[in-house]
Amino acid sequence: EKRTMSLIEKNGYHDSVYINAAKIFQGIHAEKRKDRILVRYGDDSVSPMLTFKDEYSQRLSYELAFNALKYQDLLEEILLHSCVYPCQSIPDELTSLLVVMLYDLQDRKFQAREILDEGEPVPEVQKIEHYLYSFRTKLAAALARCRIKHDALSIECILPEAIQKQEQRASALPLCVWINTFKISLEDVFRDLKKKGFTRVETVSDFDHYTYCMDQHCHDVLVFPSSLKEELLNLDLFADCKLLLQ
């Protein structure tokens, strides 16, 4: 099942990921001044209870929540301009879920979610998903108008310049990977990576695509080029939790 995770990530998430991402977003979303509030998020005075199936689901939930936070203004603008929000059948307590699921829907270019069934469906997720998908044409049109207004080829170009620079710096940082020595030895990791076409080099400055090096301070940490993230996550070493992305 874990070997399908990368595919699932491109075609939507399991219901539990949306619920946890919404709870996280509820606690971190940007608060507007009272005279500027157009989108209401309900009461966030109580800390939410988060239940993650595993470490990978936890990482997906946080990534989705922080992506929604990054584009909060844009997502709210899309909801308002498409007249999808406000909606009497969707209480303020589900607005965070609406926003994080809208981010994911536009990231999938408004295509239907395609994932394997896992556990019991969450009624709130099913409700928001059907609601957003029924208005996908209006939502896509609202997004297109936002891009035209900002003269942006993609939503990344709409972000403030300071955040764009942060994104560029973050995307260039090398990937740190922990070796789970409870499941595999360093020698077996090196042997497996070599079979997969990876070459071990001395330092980060020697990186040339399919290369990696040992961390200078931690003997059980490997460092990879940032461009290899998706390919690394597809390796059995990651699917079996023998390597863990930091």
Short mmCIF file of C-alpha atoms in Angstrom, two decimals:
data_model
loop_
_atom_site.label_atom_id
_atom_site.label_comp_id
_atom_site.label_asym_id
_atom_site.label_seq_id
_atom_site.Cartn_x
_atom_site.Cartn_y
_atom_site.Cartn_z
CA GLU A 1 0.00 0.00 0.00
CA LYS A 2 2.76 2.46 0.90
CA ARG A 3 4.32 1.92 -2.51
CA THR A 4 1.30 3.69 -4.01
CA MET A 5 1.67 6.77 -1.83
CA SER A 6 3.40 8.91 -4.44
CA LEU A 7 0.62 8.17 -6.94
CA ILE A 8 -2.03 8.94 -4.34
CA GLU A 9 -0.38 12.28 -3.64
CA LYS A 10 -0.87 13.32 -7.28
CA ASN A 11 -4.50 12.21 -7.36
CA GLY A 12 -5.71 13.48 -4.02
CA TYR A 13 -5.40 12.26 -0.45
CA HIS A 14 -7.22 9.94 1.88
CA ASP A 15 -10.05 11.51 3.88
CA SER A 16 -8.00 11.46 7.09
CA VAL A 17 -5.30 13.65 5.52
CA TYR A 18 -7.84 16.32 4.59
CA ILE A 19 -9.35 16.29 8.08
CA ASN A 20 -5.98 16.62 9.80
CA ALA A 21 -4.81 19.29 7.35
CA ALA A 22 -7.99 21.28 8.03
CA LYS A 23 -7.42 21.06 11.79
CA ILE A 24 -3.84 22.25 11.39
CA PHE A 25 -4.88 25.06 9.06
CA GLN A 26 -7.59 26.14 11.50
CA GLY A 27 -4.89 26.87 14.06
CA ILE A 28 -2.42 28.64 11.77
CA HIS A 29 -4.54 30.56 9.23
CA ALA A 30 -3.95 34.29 8.96
CA GLU A 31 -6.46 36.35 10.90
CA LYS A 32 -7.84 39.42 9.11
CA ARG A 33 -8.92 42.67 10.71
CA LYS A 34 -12.58 42.59 11.74
CA ASP A 35 -13.55 45.16 9.12
CA ARG A 36 -11.90 43.04 6.41
CA ILE A 37 -13.21 39.59 7.32
CA LEU A 38 -15.10 38.07 4.39
CA VAL A 39 -14.33 34.40 5.03
CA ARG A 40 -15.10 33.06 8.50
CA TYR A 41 -13.31 30.07 10.01
CA GLY A 42 -15.32 29.37 13.14
CA ASP A 43 -13.99 28.94 16.65
CA ASP A 44 -10.35 27.90 17.00
CA SER A 45 -10.00 28.45 20.73
CA VAL A 46 -9.79 24.70 21.42
CA SER A 47 -6.66 22.84 20.30
CA PRO A 48 -7.65 20.15 17.77
CA MET A 49 -7.00 16.46 18.35
CA LEU A 50 -4.81 15.13 15.55
CA THR A 51 -4.71 11.41 14.77
CA PHE A 52 -2.24 10.28 12.12
CA LYS A 53 -2.11 6.82 10.60
CA ASP A 54 1.66 7.00 10.14
CA GLU A 55 4.56 9.41 9.70
CA TYR A 56 3.94 9.75 5.97
CA SER A 57 0.29 10.75 6.47
CA GLN A 58 1.43 13.25 9.09
CA ARG A 59 3.86 14.84 6.65
CA LEU A 60 1.19 15.03 3.92
CA SER A 61 -1.26 16.67 6.33
CA TYR A 62 1.21 19.36 7.35
CA GLU A 63 2.31 19.97 3.75
CA LEU A 64 -1.30 20.41 2.63
CA ALA A 65 -2.09 22.73 5.55
CA PHE A 66 0.94 24.95 4.96
CA ASN A 67 0.33 25.09 1.21
CA ALA A 68 -3.21 26.28 1.96
CA LEU A 69 -1.77 28.86 4.36
CA LYS A 70 0.68 30.08 1.74
CA TYR A 71 -2.14 30.66 -0.75
CA GLN A 72 -4.85 31.60 1.75
CA ASP A 73 -5.58 35.01 0.19
CA LEU A 74 -5.80 33.54 -3.30
CA LEU A 75 -8.02 30.64 -2.21
CA GLU A 76 -10.38 32.98 -0.38
CA GLU A 77 -10.52 35.22 -3.46
CA ILE A 78 -11.42 32.23 -5.64
CA LEU A 79 -14.18 31.15 -3.26
CA LEU A 80 -15.69 34.64 -3.12
CA HIS A 81 -15.40 35.51 -6.82
CA SER A 82 -16.91 32.18 -7.88
CA CYS A 83 -19.80 32.71 -5.43
CA VAL A 84 -19.09 29.26 -4.01
CA TYR A 85 -18.73 30.93 -0.60
CA PRO A 86 -20.66 31.70 1.51
CA CYS A 87 -22.97 28.69 1.51
CA GLN A 88 -25.72 28.11 4.08
CA SER A 89 -25.18 24.35 4.07
CA ILE A 90 -21.50 24.71 5.01
CA PRO A 91 -20.97 25.99 8.58
CA ASP A 92 -17.99 28.16 9.54
CA GLU A 93 -16.46 25.16 11.31
CA LEU A 94 -15.91 23.52 7.89
CA THR A 95 -14.36 26.55 6.18
CA SER A 96 -10.82 25.34 6.88
CA LEU A 97 -11.67 22.01 5.26
CA LEU A 98 -13.17 23.89 2.32
CA VAL A 99 -9.95 25.89 1.85
CA VAL A 100 -7.48 23.00 2.09
CA MET A 101 -9.59 20.86 -0.24
CA LEU A 102 -9.85 23.75 -2.70
CA TYR A 103 -6.06 24.05 -2.73
CA ASP A 104 -5.77 20.34 -3.52
CA LEU A 105 -8.51 20.49 -6.17
CA GLN A 106 -6.80 23.32 -8.08
CA ASP A 107 -3.46 21.54 -7.68
CA ARG A 108 -5.04 18.57 -9.48
CA LYS A 109 -6.26 21.01 -12.15
CA PHE A 110 -9.85 20.44 -10.96
CA GLN A 111 -9.80 16.75 -11.83
CA ALA A 112 -11.69 14.20 -9.74
CA ARG A 113 -9.89 12.54 -6.85
CA GLU A 114 -8.63 9.05 -7.71
CA ILE A 115 -7.37 7.07 -4.73
CA LEU A 116 -7.66 3.61 -3.27
CA ASP A 117 -10.40 3.12 -0.67
CA GLU A 118 -9.04 3.20 2.85
CA GLY A 119 -11.19 2.77 5.93
CA GLU A 120 -14.48 4.49 6.50
CA PRO A 121 -15.16 7.65 4.45
CA VAL A 122 -15.44 10.88 6.46
CA PRO A 123 -18.86 12.49 5.83
CA GLU A 124 -17.53 16.07 6.09
CA VAL A 125 -14.83 15.37 3.51
CA GLN A 126 -17.30 13.71 1.17
CA LYS A 127 -19.68 16.66 1.53
CA ILE A 128 -17.04 19.33 0.80
CA GLU A 129 -15.55 17.30 -2.05
CA HIS A 130 -18.90 16.92 -3.83
CA TYR A 131 -19.72 20.58 -3.25
CA LEU A 132 -16.42 21.87 -4.66
CA TYR A 133 -16.42 19.46 -7.59
CA SER A 134 -19.94 20.46 -8.57
CA PHE A 135 -18.66 24.04 -8.95
CA ARG A 136 -15.31 23.14 -10.53
CA THR A 137 -16.01 25.13 -13.71
CA LYS A 138 -16.79 28.31 -11.77
CA LEU A 139 -13.78 27.77 -9.51
CA ALA A 140 -11.45 27.25 -12.45
CA ALA A 141 -12.79 30.39 -14.12
CA ALA A 142 -12.27 32.41 -10.91
CA LEU A 143 -8.69 31.15 -10.69
CA ALA A 144 -8.08 32.11 -14.33
CA ARG A 145 -9.38 35.62 -13.65
CA CYS A 146 -7.03 35.93 -10.66
CA ARG A 147 -4.07 34.91 -12.80
CA ILE A 148 -5.04 37.42 -15.50
CA LYS A 149 -5.42 40.17 -12.90
CA HIS A 150 -1.96 39.44 -11.52
CA ASP A 151 -0.48 38.73 -14.99
CA ALA A 152 0.74 35.39 -13.59
CA LEU A 153 1.56 32.25 -15.55
CA SER A 154 1.01 30.14 -12.42
CA ILE A 155 -0.25 30.62 -8.88
CA GLU A 156 3.35 30.60 -7.64
CA CYS A 157 3.86 33.90 -9.47
CA ILE A 158 1.03 35.47 -7.44
CA LEU A 159 2.92 34.99 -4.18
CA PRO A 160 4.68 38.06 -2.70
CA GLU A 161 8.28 38.41 -3.89
CA ALA A 162 9.67 37.70 -0.41
CA ILE A 163 7.83 34.36 -0.24
CA GLN A 164 8.90 33.47 -3.78
CA LYS A 165 12.53 33.96 -2.76
CA GLN A 166 12.00 31.81 0.32
CA GLU A 167 10.50 29.10 -1.89
CA GLN A 168 13.48 29.22 -4.24
CA ARG A 169 15.93 28.92 -1.37
CA ALA A 170 13.98 26.08 0.23
CA SER A 171 13.72 24.13 -3.03
CA ALA A 172 17.50 24.32 -3.47
CA LEU A 173 18.33 22.93 -0.01
CA PRO A 174 19.74 19.38 -0.03
CA LEU A 175 17.53 16.60 1.33
CA CYS A 176 18.52 15.02 4.63
CA VAL A 177 17.56 11.37 5.08
CA TRP A 178 17.76 9.29 8.27
CA ILE A 179 18.80 5.66 8.03
CA ASN A 180 16.47 3.55 10.17
CA THR A 181 19.16 1.34 11.70
CA PHE A 182 16.48 -0.74 13.44
CA LYS A 183 15.51 -2.07 10.01
CA ILE A 184 18.66 -1.89 7.87
CA SER A 185 22.40 -1.45 8.17
CA LEU A 186 24.41 1.34 6.56
CA GLU A 187 26.20 -1.18 4.33
CA ASP A 188 22.90 -2.57 3.02
CA VAL A 189 21.66 0.96 2.28
CA PHE A 190 24.82 1.73 0.32
CA ARG A 191 24.47 -1.55 -1.59
CA ASP A 192 20.79 -0.94 -2.40
CA LEU A 193 21.40 2.65 -3.53
CA LYS A 194 24.25 1.49 -5.77
CA LYS A 195 21.90 -1.04 -7.41
CA LYS A 196 19.45 1.83 -8.04
CA GLY A 197 22.13 3.82 -9.85
CA PHE A 198 23.20 6.19 -7.06
CA THR A 199 26.84 7.12 -6.55
CA ARG A 200 28.28 8.06 -3.19
CA VAL A 201 30.43 11.20 -3.21
CA GLU A 202 32.44 12.99 -0.54
CA THR A 203 30.59 16.30 -0.12
CA VAL A 204 27.53 18.23 -1.27
CA SER A 205 29.73 20.23 -3.65
CA ASP A 206 30.35 16.97 -5.58
CA PHE A 207 26.63 16.41 -6.28
CA ASP A 208 25.76 15.48 -9.86
CA HIS A 209 22.12 14.32 -9.96
CA TYR A 210 22.10 10.62 -8.89
CA THR A 211 24.60 11.14 -6.10
CA TYR A 212 24.55 11.36 -2.32
CA CYS A 213 26.96 11.82 0.56
CA MET A 214 27.22 11.11 4.27
CA ASP A 215 26.42 13.86 6.73
CA GLN A 216 29.65 15.16 8.27
CA HIS A 217 28.31 15.05 11.83
CA CYS A 218 25.73 12.22 11.94
CA HIS A 219 26.84 8.79 10.78
CA ASP A 220 23.25 7.64 10.13
CA VAL A 221 22.20 10.60 7.94
CA LEU A 222 22.53 10.79 4.16
CA VAL A 223 22.26 13.93 2.04
CA PHE A 224 20.78 13.98 -1.50
CA PRO A 225 20.24 16.69 -4.14
CA SER A 226 16.86 18.43 -3.73
CA SER A 227 15.84 17.49 -7.29
CA LEU A 228 15.57 13.82 -6.33
CA LYS A 229 12.74 14.10 -3.80
CA GLU A 230 9.99 12.40 -5.84
CA GLU A 231 12.32 9.64 -7.08
CA LEU A 232 13.58 8.94 -3.58
CA LEU A 233 10.07 8.61 -2.19
CA ASN A 234 9.34 5.97 -4.82
CA LEU A 235 12.20 3.74 -3.63
CA ASP A 236 11.40 0.61 -1.62
CA LEU A 237 13.82 1.90 1.03
CA PHE A 238 11.37 4.71 1.77
CA ALA A 239 8.23 2.64 1.29
CA ASP A 240 9.55 0.16 3.88
CA CYS A 241 10.59 3.00 6.24
CA LYS A 242 14.24 1.97 6.07
CA LEU A 243 15.03 5.53 5.00
CA LEU A 244 13.12 8.49 6.45
CA LEU A 245 13.02 11.93 4.88
CA GLN A 246 13.89 14.59 7.46
#
